[in-house]
Coordinates of C-alpha atoms and ligand atoms in Angstrom, one line a residue:
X1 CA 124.4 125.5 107.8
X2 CA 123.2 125.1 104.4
X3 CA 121.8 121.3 105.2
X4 CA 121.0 121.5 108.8
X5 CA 117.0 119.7 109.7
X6 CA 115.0 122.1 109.3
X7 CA 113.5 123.6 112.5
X8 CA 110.4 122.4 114.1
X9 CA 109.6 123.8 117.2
X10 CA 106.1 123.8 119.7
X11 CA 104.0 125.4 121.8
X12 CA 102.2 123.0 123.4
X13 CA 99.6 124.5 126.6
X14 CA 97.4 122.8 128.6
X15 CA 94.3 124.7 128.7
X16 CA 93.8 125.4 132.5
X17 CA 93.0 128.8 134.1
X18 CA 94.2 131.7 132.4
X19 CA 97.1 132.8 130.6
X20 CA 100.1 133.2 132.6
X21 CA 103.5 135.0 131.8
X22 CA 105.8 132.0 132.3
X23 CA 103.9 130.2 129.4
X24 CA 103.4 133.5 127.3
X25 CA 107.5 133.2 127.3
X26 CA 107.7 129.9 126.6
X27 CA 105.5 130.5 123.8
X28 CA 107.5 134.0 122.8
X29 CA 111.3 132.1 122.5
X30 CA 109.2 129.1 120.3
X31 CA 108.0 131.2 118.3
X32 CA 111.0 133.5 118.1
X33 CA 113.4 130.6 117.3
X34 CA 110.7 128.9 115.0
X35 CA 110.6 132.6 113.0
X36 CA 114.8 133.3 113.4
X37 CA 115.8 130.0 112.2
X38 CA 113.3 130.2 109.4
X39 CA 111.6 126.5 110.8
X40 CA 107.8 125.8 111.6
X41 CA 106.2 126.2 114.5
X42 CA 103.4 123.8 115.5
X43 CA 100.7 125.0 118.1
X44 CA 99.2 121.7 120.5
X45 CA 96.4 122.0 122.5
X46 CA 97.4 119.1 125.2
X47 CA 93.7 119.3 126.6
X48 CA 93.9 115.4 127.6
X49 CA 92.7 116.2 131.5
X50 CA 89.2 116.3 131.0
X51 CA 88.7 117.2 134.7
X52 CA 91.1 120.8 134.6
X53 CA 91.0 121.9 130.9
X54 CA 88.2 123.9 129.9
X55 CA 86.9 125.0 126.5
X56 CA 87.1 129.1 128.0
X57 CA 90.9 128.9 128.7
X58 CA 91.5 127.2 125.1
X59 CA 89.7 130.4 123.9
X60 CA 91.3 132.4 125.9
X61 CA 94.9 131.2 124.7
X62 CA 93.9 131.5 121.4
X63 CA 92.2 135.2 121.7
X64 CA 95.9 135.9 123.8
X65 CA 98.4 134.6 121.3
X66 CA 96.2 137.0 118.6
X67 CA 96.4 139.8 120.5
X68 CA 100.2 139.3 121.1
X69 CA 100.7 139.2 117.5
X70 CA 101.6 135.5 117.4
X71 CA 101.5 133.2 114.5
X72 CA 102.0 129.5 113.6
X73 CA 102.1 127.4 110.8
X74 CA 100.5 124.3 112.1
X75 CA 97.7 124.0 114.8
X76 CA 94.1 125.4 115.7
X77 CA 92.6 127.6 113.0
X78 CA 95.1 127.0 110.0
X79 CA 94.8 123.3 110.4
X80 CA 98.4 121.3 108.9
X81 CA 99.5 117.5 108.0
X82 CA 99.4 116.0 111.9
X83 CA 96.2 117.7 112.2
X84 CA 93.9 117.1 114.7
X85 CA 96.0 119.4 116.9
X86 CA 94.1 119.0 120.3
X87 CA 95.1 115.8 122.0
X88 CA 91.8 114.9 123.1
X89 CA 90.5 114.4 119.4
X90 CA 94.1 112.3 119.2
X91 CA 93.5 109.1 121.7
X92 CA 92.8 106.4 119.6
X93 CA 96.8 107.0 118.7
X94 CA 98.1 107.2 122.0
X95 CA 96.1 104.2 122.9
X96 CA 97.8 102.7 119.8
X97 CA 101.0 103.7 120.9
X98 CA 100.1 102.4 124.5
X99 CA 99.3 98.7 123.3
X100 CA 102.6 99.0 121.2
X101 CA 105.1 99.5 124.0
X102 CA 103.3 96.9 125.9
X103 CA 103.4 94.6 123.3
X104 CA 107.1 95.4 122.9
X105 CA 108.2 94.9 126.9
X106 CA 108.8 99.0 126.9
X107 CA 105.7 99.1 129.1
X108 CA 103.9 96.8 131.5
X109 CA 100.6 96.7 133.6
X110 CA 101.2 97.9 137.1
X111 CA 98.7 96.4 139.7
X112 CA 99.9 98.7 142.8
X113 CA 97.3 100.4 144.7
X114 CA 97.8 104.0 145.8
X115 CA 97.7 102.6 149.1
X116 CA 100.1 100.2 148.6
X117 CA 102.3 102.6 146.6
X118 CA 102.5 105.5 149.2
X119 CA 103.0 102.4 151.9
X120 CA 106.4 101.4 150.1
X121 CA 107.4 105.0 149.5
X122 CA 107.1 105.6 152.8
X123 CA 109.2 102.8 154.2
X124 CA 111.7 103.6 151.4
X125 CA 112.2 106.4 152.4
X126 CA 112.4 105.6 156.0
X127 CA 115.2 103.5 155.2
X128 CA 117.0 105.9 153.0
X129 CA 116.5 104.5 149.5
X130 CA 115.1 106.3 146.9
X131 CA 111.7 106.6 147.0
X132 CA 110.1 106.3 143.1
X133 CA 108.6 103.1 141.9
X134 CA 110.4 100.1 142.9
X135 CA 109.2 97.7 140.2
X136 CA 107.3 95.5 141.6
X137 CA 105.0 94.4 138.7
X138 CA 107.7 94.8 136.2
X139 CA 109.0 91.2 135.9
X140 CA 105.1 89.6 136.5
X141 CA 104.5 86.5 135.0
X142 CA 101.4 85.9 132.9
X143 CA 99.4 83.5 136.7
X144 CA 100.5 86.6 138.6
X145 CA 98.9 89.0 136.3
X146 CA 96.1 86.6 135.6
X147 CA 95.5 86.5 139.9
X148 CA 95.6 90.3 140.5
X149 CA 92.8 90.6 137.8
X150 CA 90.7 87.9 139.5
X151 CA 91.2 89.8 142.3
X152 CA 89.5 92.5 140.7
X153 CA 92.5 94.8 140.5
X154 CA 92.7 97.4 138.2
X155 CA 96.2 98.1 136.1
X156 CA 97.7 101.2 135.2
X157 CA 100.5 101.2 132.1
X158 CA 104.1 101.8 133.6
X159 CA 107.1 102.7 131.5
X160 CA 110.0 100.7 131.8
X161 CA 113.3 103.0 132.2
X162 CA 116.4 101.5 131.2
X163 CA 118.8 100.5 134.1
X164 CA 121.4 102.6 132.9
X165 CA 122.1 106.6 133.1
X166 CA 120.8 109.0 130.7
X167 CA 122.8 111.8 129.1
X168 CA 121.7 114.6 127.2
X169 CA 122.8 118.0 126.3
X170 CA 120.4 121.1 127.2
X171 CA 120.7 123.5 125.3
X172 CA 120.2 125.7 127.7
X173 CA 122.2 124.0 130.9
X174 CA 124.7 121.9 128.9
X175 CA 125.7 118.4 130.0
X176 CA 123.1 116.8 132.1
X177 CA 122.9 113.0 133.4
X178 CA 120.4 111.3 135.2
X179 CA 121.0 108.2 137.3
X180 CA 118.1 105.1 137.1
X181 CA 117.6 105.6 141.0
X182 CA 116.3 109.1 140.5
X183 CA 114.1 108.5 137.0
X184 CA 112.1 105.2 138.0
X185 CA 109.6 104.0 135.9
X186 CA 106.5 105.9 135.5
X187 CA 102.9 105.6 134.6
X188 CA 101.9 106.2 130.8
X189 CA 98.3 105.4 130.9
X190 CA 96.2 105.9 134.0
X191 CA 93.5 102.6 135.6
X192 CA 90.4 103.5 133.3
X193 CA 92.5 103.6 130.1
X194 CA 93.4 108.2 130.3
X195 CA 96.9 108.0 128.6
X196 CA 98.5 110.6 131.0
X197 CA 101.0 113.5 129.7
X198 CA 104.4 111.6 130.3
X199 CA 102.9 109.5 127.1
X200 CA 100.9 111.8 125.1
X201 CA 103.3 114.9 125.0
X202 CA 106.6 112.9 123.8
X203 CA 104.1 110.7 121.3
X204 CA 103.3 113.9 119.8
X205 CA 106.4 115.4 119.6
X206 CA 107.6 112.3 117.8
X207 CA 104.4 112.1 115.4
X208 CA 104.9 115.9 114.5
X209 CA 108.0 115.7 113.9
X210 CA 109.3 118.1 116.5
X211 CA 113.0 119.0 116.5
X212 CA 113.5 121.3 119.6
X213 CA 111.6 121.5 122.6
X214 CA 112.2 124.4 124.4
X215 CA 110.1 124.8 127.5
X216 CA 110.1 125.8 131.1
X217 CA 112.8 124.2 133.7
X218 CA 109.6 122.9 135.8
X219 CA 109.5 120.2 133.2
X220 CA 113.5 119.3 133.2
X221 CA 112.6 115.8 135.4
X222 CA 110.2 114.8 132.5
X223 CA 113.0 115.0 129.9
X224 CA 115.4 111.9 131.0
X225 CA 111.9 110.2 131.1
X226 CA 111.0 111.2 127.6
X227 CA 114.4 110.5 126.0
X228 CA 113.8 106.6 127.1
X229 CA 110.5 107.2 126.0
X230 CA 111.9 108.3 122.6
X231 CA 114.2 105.6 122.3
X232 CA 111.6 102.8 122.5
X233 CA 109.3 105.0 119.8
X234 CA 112.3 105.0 117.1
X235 CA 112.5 101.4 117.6
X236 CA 109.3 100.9 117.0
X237 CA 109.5 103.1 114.3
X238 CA 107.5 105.5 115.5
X239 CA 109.8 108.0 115.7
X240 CA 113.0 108.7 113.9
X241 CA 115.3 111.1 116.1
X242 CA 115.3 112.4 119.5
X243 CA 114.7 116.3 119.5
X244 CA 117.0 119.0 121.3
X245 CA 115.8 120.1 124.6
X246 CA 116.6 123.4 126.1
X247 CA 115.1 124.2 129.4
X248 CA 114.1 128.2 130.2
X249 CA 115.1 129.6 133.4
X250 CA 112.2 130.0 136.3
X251 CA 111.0 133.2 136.6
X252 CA 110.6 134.1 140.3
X253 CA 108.3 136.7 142.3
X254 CA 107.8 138.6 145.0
X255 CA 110.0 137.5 147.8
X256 CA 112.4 135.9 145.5
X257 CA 110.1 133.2 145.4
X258 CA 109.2 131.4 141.9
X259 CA 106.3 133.3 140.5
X260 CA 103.1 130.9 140.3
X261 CA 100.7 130.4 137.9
X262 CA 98.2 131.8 140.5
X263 CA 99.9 134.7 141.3
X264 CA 98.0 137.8 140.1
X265 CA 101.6 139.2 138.7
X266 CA 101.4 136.0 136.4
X267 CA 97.9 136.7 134.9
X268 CA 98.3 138.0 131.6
X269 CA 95.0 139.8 131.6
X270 CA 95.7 142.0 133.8
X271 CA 98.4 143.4 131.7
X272 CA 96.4 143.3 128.8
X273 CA 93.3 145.5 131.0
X274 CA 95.8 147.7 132.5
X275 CA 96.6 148.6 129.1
X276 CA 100.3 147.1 128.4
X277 CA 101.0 147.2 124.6
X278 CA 101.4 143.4 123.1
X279 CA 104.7 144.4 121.3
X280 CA 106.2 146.2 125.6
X281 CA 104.9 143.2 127.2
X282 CA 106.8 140.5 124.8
X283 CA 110.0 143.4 124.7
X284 CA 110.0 142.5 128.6
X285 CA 108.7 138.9 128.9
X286 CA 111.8 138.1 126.2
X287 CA 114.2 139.8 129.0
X288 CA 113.4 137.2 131.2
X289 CA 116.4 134.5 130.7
X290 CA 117.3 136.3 127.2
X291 CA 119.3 139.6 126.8
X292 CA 119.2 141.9 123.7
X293 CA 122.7 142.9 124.1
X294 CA 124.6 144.7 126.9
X295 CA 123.5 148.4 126.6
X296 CA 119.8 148.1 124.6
X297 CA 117.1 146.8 126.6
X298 CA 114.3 148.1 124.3
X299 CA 113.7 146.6 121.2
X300 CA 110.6 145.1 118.5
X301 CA 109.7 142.0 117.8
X302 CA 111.6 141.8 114.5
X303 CA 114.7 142.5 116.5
X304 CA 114.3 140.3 119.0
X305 CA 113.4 137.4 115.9
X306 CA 116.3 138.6 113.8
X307 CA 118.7 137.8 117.1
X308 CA 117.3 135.3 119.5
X309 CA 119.1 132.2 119.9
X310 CA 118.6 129.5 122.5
X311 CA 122.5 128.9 123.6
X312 CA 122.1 132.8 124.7
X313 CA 119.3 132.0 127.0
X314 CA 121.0 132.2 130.9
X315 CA 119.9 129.1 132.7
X316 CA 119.9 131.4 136.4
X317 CA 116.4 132.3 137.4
X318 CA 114.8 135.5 135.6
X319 CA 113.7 137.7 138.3
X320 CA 109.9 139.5 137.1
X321 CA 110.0 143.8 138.1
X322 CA 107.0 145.1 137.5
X323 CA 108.6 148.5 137.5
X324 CA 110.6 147.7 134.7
X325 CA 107.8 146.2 132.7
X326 CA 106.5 149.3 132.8
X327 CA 109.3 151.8 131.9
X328 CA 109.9 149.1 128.7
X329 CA 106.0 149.7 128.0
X330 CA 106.0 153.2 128.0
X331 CA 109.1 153.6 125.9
X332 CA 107.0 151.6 123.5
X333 CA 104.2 153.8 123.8
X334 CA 106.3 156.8 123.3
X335 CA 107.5 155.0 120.4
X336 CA 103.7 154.4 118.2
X337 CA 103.4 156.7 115.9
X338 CA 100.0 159.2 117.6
X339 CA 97.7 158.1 115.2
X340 CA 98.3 154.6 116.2
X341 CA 98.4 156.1 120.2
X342 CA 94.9 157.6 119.7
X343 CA 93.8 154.2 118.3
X344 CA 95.2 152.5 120.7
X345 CA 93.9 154.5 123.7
X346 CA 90.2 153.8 121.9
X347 CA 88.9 151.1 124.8
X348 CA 89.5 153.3 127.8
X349 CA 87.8 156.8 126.4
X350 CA 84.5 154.7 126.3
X351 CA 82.6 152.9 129.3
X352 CA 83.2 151.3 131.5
X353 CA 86.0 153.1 132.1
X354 CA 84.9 157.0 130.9
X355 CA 83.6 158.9 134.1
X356 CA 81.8 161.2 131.7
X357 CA 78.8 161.6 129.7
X358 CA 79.9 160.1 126.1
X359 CA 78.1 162.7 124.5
X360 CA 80.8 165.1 126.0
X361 CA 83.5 163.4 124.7
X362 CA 84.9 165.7 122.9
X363 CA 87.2 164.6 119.7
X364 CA 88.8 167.7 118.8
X365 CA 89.8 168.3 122.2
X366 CA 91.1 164.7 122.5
X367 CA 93.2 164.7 119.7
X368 CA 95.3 167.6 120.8
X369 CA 95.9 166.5 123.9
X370 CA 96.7 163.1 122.9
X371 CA 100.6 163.8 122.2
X372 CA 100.9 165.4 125.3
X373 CA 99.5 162.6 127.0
X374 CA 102.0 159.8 125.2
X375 CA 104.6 160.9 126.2
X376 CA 103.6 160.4 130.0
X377 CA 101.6 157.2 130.1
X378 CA 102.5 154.0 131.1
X379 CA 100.0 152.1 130.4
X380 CA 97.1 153.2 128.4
X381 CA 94.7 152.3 131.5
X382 CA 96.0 155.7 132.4
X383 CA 94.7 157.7 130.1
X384 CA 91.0 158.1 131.3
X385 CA 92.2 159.8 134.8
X386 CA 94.3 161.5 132.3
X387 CA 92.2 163.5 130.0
X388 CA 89.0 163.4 132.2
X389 CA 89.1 166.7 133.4
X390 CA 88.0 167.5 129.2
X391 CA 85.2 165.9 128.6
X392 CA 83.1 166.2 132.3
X393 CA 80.9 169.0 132.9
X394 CA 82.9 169.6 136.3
X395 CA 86.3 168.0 137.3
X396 CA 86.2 164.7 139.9
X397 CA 86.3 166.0 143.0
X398 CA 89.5 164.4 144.8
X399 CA 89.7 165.3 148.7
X400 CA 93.3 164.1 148.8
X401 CA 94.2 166.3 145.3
X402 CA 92.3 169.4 147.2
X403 CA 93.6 169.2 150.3
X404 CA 97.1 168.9 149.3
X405 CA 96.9 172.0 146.9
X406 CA 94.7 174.5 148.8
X407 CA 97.2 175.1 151.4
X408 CA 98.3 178.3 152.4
X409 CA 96.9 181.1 150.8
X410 CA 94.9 179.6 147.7
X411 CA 92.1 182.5 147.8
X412 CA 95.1 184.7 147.0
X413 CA 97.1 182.8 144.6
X414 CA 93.7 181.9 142.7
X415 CA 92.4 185.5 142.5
X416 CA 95.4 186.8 140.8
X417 CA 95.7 183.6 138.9
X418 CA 92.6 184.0 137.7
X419 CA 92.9 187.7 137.0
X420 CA 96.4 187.4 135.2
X421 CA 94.6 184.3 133.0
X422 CA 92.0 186.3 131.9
X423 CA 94.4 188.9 130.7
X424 CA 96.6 186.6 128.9
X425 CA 96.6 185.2 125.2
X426 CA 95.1 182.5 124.8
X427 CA 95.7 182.1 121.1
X428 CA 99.6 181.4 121.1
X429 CA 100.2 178.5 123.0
X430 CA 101.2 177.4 126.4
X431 CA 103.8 180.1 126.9
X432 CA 101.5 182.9 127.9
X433 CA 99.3 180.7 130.0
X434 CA 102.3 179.7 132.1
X435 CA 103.5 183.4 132.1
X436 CA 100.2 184.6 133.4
X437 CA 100.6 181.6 136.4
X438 CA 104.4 182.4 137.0
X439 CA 103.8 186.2 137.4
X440 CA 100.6 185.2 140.2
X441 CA 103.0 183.0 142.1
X442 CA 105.6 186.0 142.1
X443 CA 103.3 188.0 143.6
X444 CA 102.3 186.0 146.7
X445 CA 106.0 184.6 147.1
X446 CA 105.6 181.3 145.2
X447 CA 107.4 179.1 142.9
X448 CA 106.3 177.8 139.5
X449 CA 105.4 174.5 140.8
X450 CA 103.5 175.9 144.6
X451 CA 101.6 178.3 142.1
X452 CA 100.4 175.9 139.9
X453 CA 99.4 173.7 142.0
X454 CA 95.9 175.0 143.2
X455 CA 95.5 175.9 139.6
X456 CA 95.7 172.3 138.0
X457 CA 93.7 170.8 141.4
X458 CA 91.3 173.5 140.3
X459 CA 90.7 172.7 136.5
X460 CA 91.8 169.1 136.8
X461 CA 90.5 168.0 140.2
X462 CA 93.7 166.3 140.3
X463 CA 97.5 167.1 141.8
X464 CA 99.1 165.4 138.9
X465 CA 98.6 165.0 135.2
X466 CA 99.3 166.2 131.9
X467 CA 101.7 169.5 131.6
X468 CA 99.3 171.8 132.6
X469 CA 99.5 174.4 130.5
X470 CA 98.7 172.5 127.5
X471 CA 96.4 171.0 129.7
X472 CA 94.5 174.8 130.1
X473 CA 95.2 175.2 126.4
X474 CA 93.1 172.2 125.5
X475 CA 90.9 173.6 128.0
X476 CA 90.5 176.8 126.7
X477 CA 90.1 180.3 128.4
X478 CA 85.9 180.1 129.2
X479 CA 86.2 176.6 130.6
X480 CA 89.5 177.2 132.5
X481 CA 88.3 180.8 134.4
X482 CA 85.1 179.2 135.0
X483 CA 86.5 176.3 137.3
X484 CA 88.6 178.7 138.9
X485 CA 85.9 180.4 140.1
X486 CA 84.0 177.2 141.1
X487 CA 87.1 176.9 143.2
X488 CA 86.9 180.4 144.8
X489 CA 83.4 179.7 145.6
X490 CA 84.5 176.6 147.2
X491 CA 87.6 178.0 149.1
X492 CA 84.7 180.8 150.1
X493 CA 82.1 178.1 151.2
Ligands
LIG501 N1 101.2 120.9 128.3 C1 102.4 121.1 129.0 C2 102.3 122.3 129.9 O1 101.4 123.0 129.9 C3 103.5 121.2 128.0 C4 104.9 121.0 128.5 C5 105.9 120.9 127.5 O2 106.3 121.9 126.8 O3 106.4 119.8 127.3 O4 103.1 122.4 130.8
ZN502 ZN1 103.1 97.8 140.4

């Protein structure tokens, strides 16, 4: 499509609360569809609640979208032509915008009350009509206006929705109408002159030009709404199309119920402290209502750019498994290149998170055990328990771990481990290490894995870990016969 518009696409958060997942994939398939069909993609702070938006979560949303590797090409930090991009330095337009539609007849000054509002709703709905705003200050005249203001009510701006259906085509969904009786007119501007987000977040859209707006199906009630909305902006020349709207699938939780923003699943801090990799995390955020293709379920971002398309997005909800979140992540981390792995691990080898004296830490030591340890993690939180039993002068002492392993005969098993370990060479690798463990088990009636056991509680502290005869290895002989015989002197105790 050599002469299609080119593609101008959004990411448009309120900043509330913390990064959650939903939004981080609403922001992934912008920004992958902005990057695939070669468009622009315009970040906007909507920050126009003063009472819920705070200056910590817009840092936070801009520290997440660096670490996740996103870019855009328009917005905070790279500045563009519809700058300012945060929609509270924007309200002298909206209240522009507001006076227009008004002036126009798209808009007129409600004098309802709450009270009186939720009085009529209920009776509506009592009687079984629908039960949005029945338009009672739409038709004022300018004595009834003028009396409700000497009786010192206050107004609010409503929206006047056209009285007939609205029709649009989701790019996601397909065909979808809306009747009048279920898209009633709505308020644009709230009593002490806030224009709410039903007015700002279309009047943007229009202003920057935005051609697509692909966000989460929460929102799909706003868009009939916005399309009238729309329609009164182009003819007041505001705006000069109506965008394409495609509506991502809910993403739901535990108990098949829709995962919400307040769910500690949804927080994407906790994947980022648990150590997810940015590049696992969007590989299985993009799975959620997208599909790479039928037999690949890993891929990088490039792929994902070089093939996402919104008409293969599946409108049914997305279901969110932890468990596969993390097998995707530690395929990626299997996949870095160790350099990049030993980097990467960096933040969890040092406090808080090192239960050893950082002095100990022991770099050599680290770095060969390093490959050993990527291809078992899956996240990089992991590694400290992992690698632990290095750089501390003794192992952790782990009840559970102890009591598990020293079962039987350990005093036995660990004598002639130690013996057979003292014999063995420790200058060609694993092999003789695990020889010397094998031939102990043989000779008290034990298997591979009930022999080493007691050994790996009693070097590592811990049942499970890294292949533990690398592990010893890395360990070396002195270090390795001397915890055995801590362990002795334990079992003796
Ligand atoms: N600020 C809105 C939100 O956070 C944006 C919704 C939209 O994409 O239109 O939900
Ligand atoms: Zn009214």
């Amino acid at each position: 499509m050599a002469n299609a518009t080119p593609v101008r696409v959004r990411f448009c958060p309120s900043p509330t609360g913390n990064p959650h997942v939903g939004l981080i994939r609403t922001a992934l398939f912008n920004w992958a569809y902005a990057r695939h069909h070669k468009g622009t993609l315009v970040f906007r702070i909507e920050d126009t609640d003063a009472a819920r938006d705070s200056e910590e979560s817009y840092n936070q949303l801009l520290d997440s979208f660096h670490w996740l590797g996103f870019d855009w090409d328009e917005g905070p930090e790279v500045g563009g032509p519809h700058a300012p991009y945060r929609q509270s330095q924007r309200m002298d337009l909206y209240k522009d915008i507001a006076e227009k539609l008004l002036a126009a007849g798209h808009a007129y000054p409600c004098y309802c009350t709450t009270e009186e509002l939720d009085e009529r709703r209920e009776a509506a709905r009592k009687a079984g009509r629908p039960s949005g705003y029945d338009g009672t200050c739409r038709e004022l005249t300018a004595e009834q206006k003028s009396a409700y203001e000497a009786e010192g009510r206050s107004s609010i701006v409503r929206f006047r929705m056209p009285d007939e259906p609205i029709t649009f085509t989701d790019l996601v969904r397909g065909e979808l109408t809306f009747t009048p009786d279920n898209v009633p007119d709505y308020g644009i501007v709230r009593a002490n002159g806030a224009p709410l987000y039903t007015l700002v977040n279309p009047v943007d859209d229009a202003l920057m030009g935005i051609t697509h707006v692909l966000r989460g199906e929460d929102l799909l009630s706003s868009t009939p709404r916005q399309i009238a909305l729309y329609k009164a902006l182009i003819e007041l020349g505001v705006a000069s199309s109506i965008p394409a709207f495609g509506h991502l699938p809910y993403v739901m939780g535990e108990g098949n119920k829709k995962l919400s923003k307040r769910d500690p699943q949804a927080s994407l801090n906790l994947y980022r402290e648990r150590g997810f990799l940015p590049e696992g995390l969007l590989n299985y955020l993009a799975l959620l209502g997208w599909s790479f293709s039928a037999d690949q379920d890993i891929f990088s971002v490039s792929e994902l750019i070089e093939k996402f398309e919104i008409e293969d997005v599946n409108a049914n909800p997305a279901r969110f498994d932890l468990k596969k979140a993390e097998a995707i992540n530690a395929d990626h981390i299997r996949q870095l290149d160790v350099e990049d792995f030993i980097k990467r691990c960096e933040p969890w080898l040092k406090a808080p998170f090192a239960n050893w004296e950082p002095a100990d830490f022991d770099e050599a030591a680290w770095r060969a055990i390093a490959p050993h340890a990527q291809t078992r993690l899956t996240v990089l939180s992991d590694i400290t328990a992992n690698v632990d039993f290095l750089f501390r002068k003794e192992p952790v002492e782990d009840e559970a771990s102890w009591t598990k392993a020293m079962k039987g005969d350990p005093v036995a098993l660990l004598t002639t481990a130690r013996a057979k370990l003292a014999a063995a060479d420790w200058n060609a690798g694993p092999e003789p290490l695990k020889e010397a463990v094998l031939a102990a088990g043989e000779e008290h009636g034990l298997k591979l894995g009930k022999a080493q056991a007691p050994v790996r509680v009693a070097v590592t502290g811990r049942t499970v870990g890294l292949p533990l005869f690398e592990s010893l290895e890395v360990l070396g002989k002195e270090r390795t016969i001397a915890r055995i015989d801590a362990a002795l002197a334990k079992l003796a105790g």
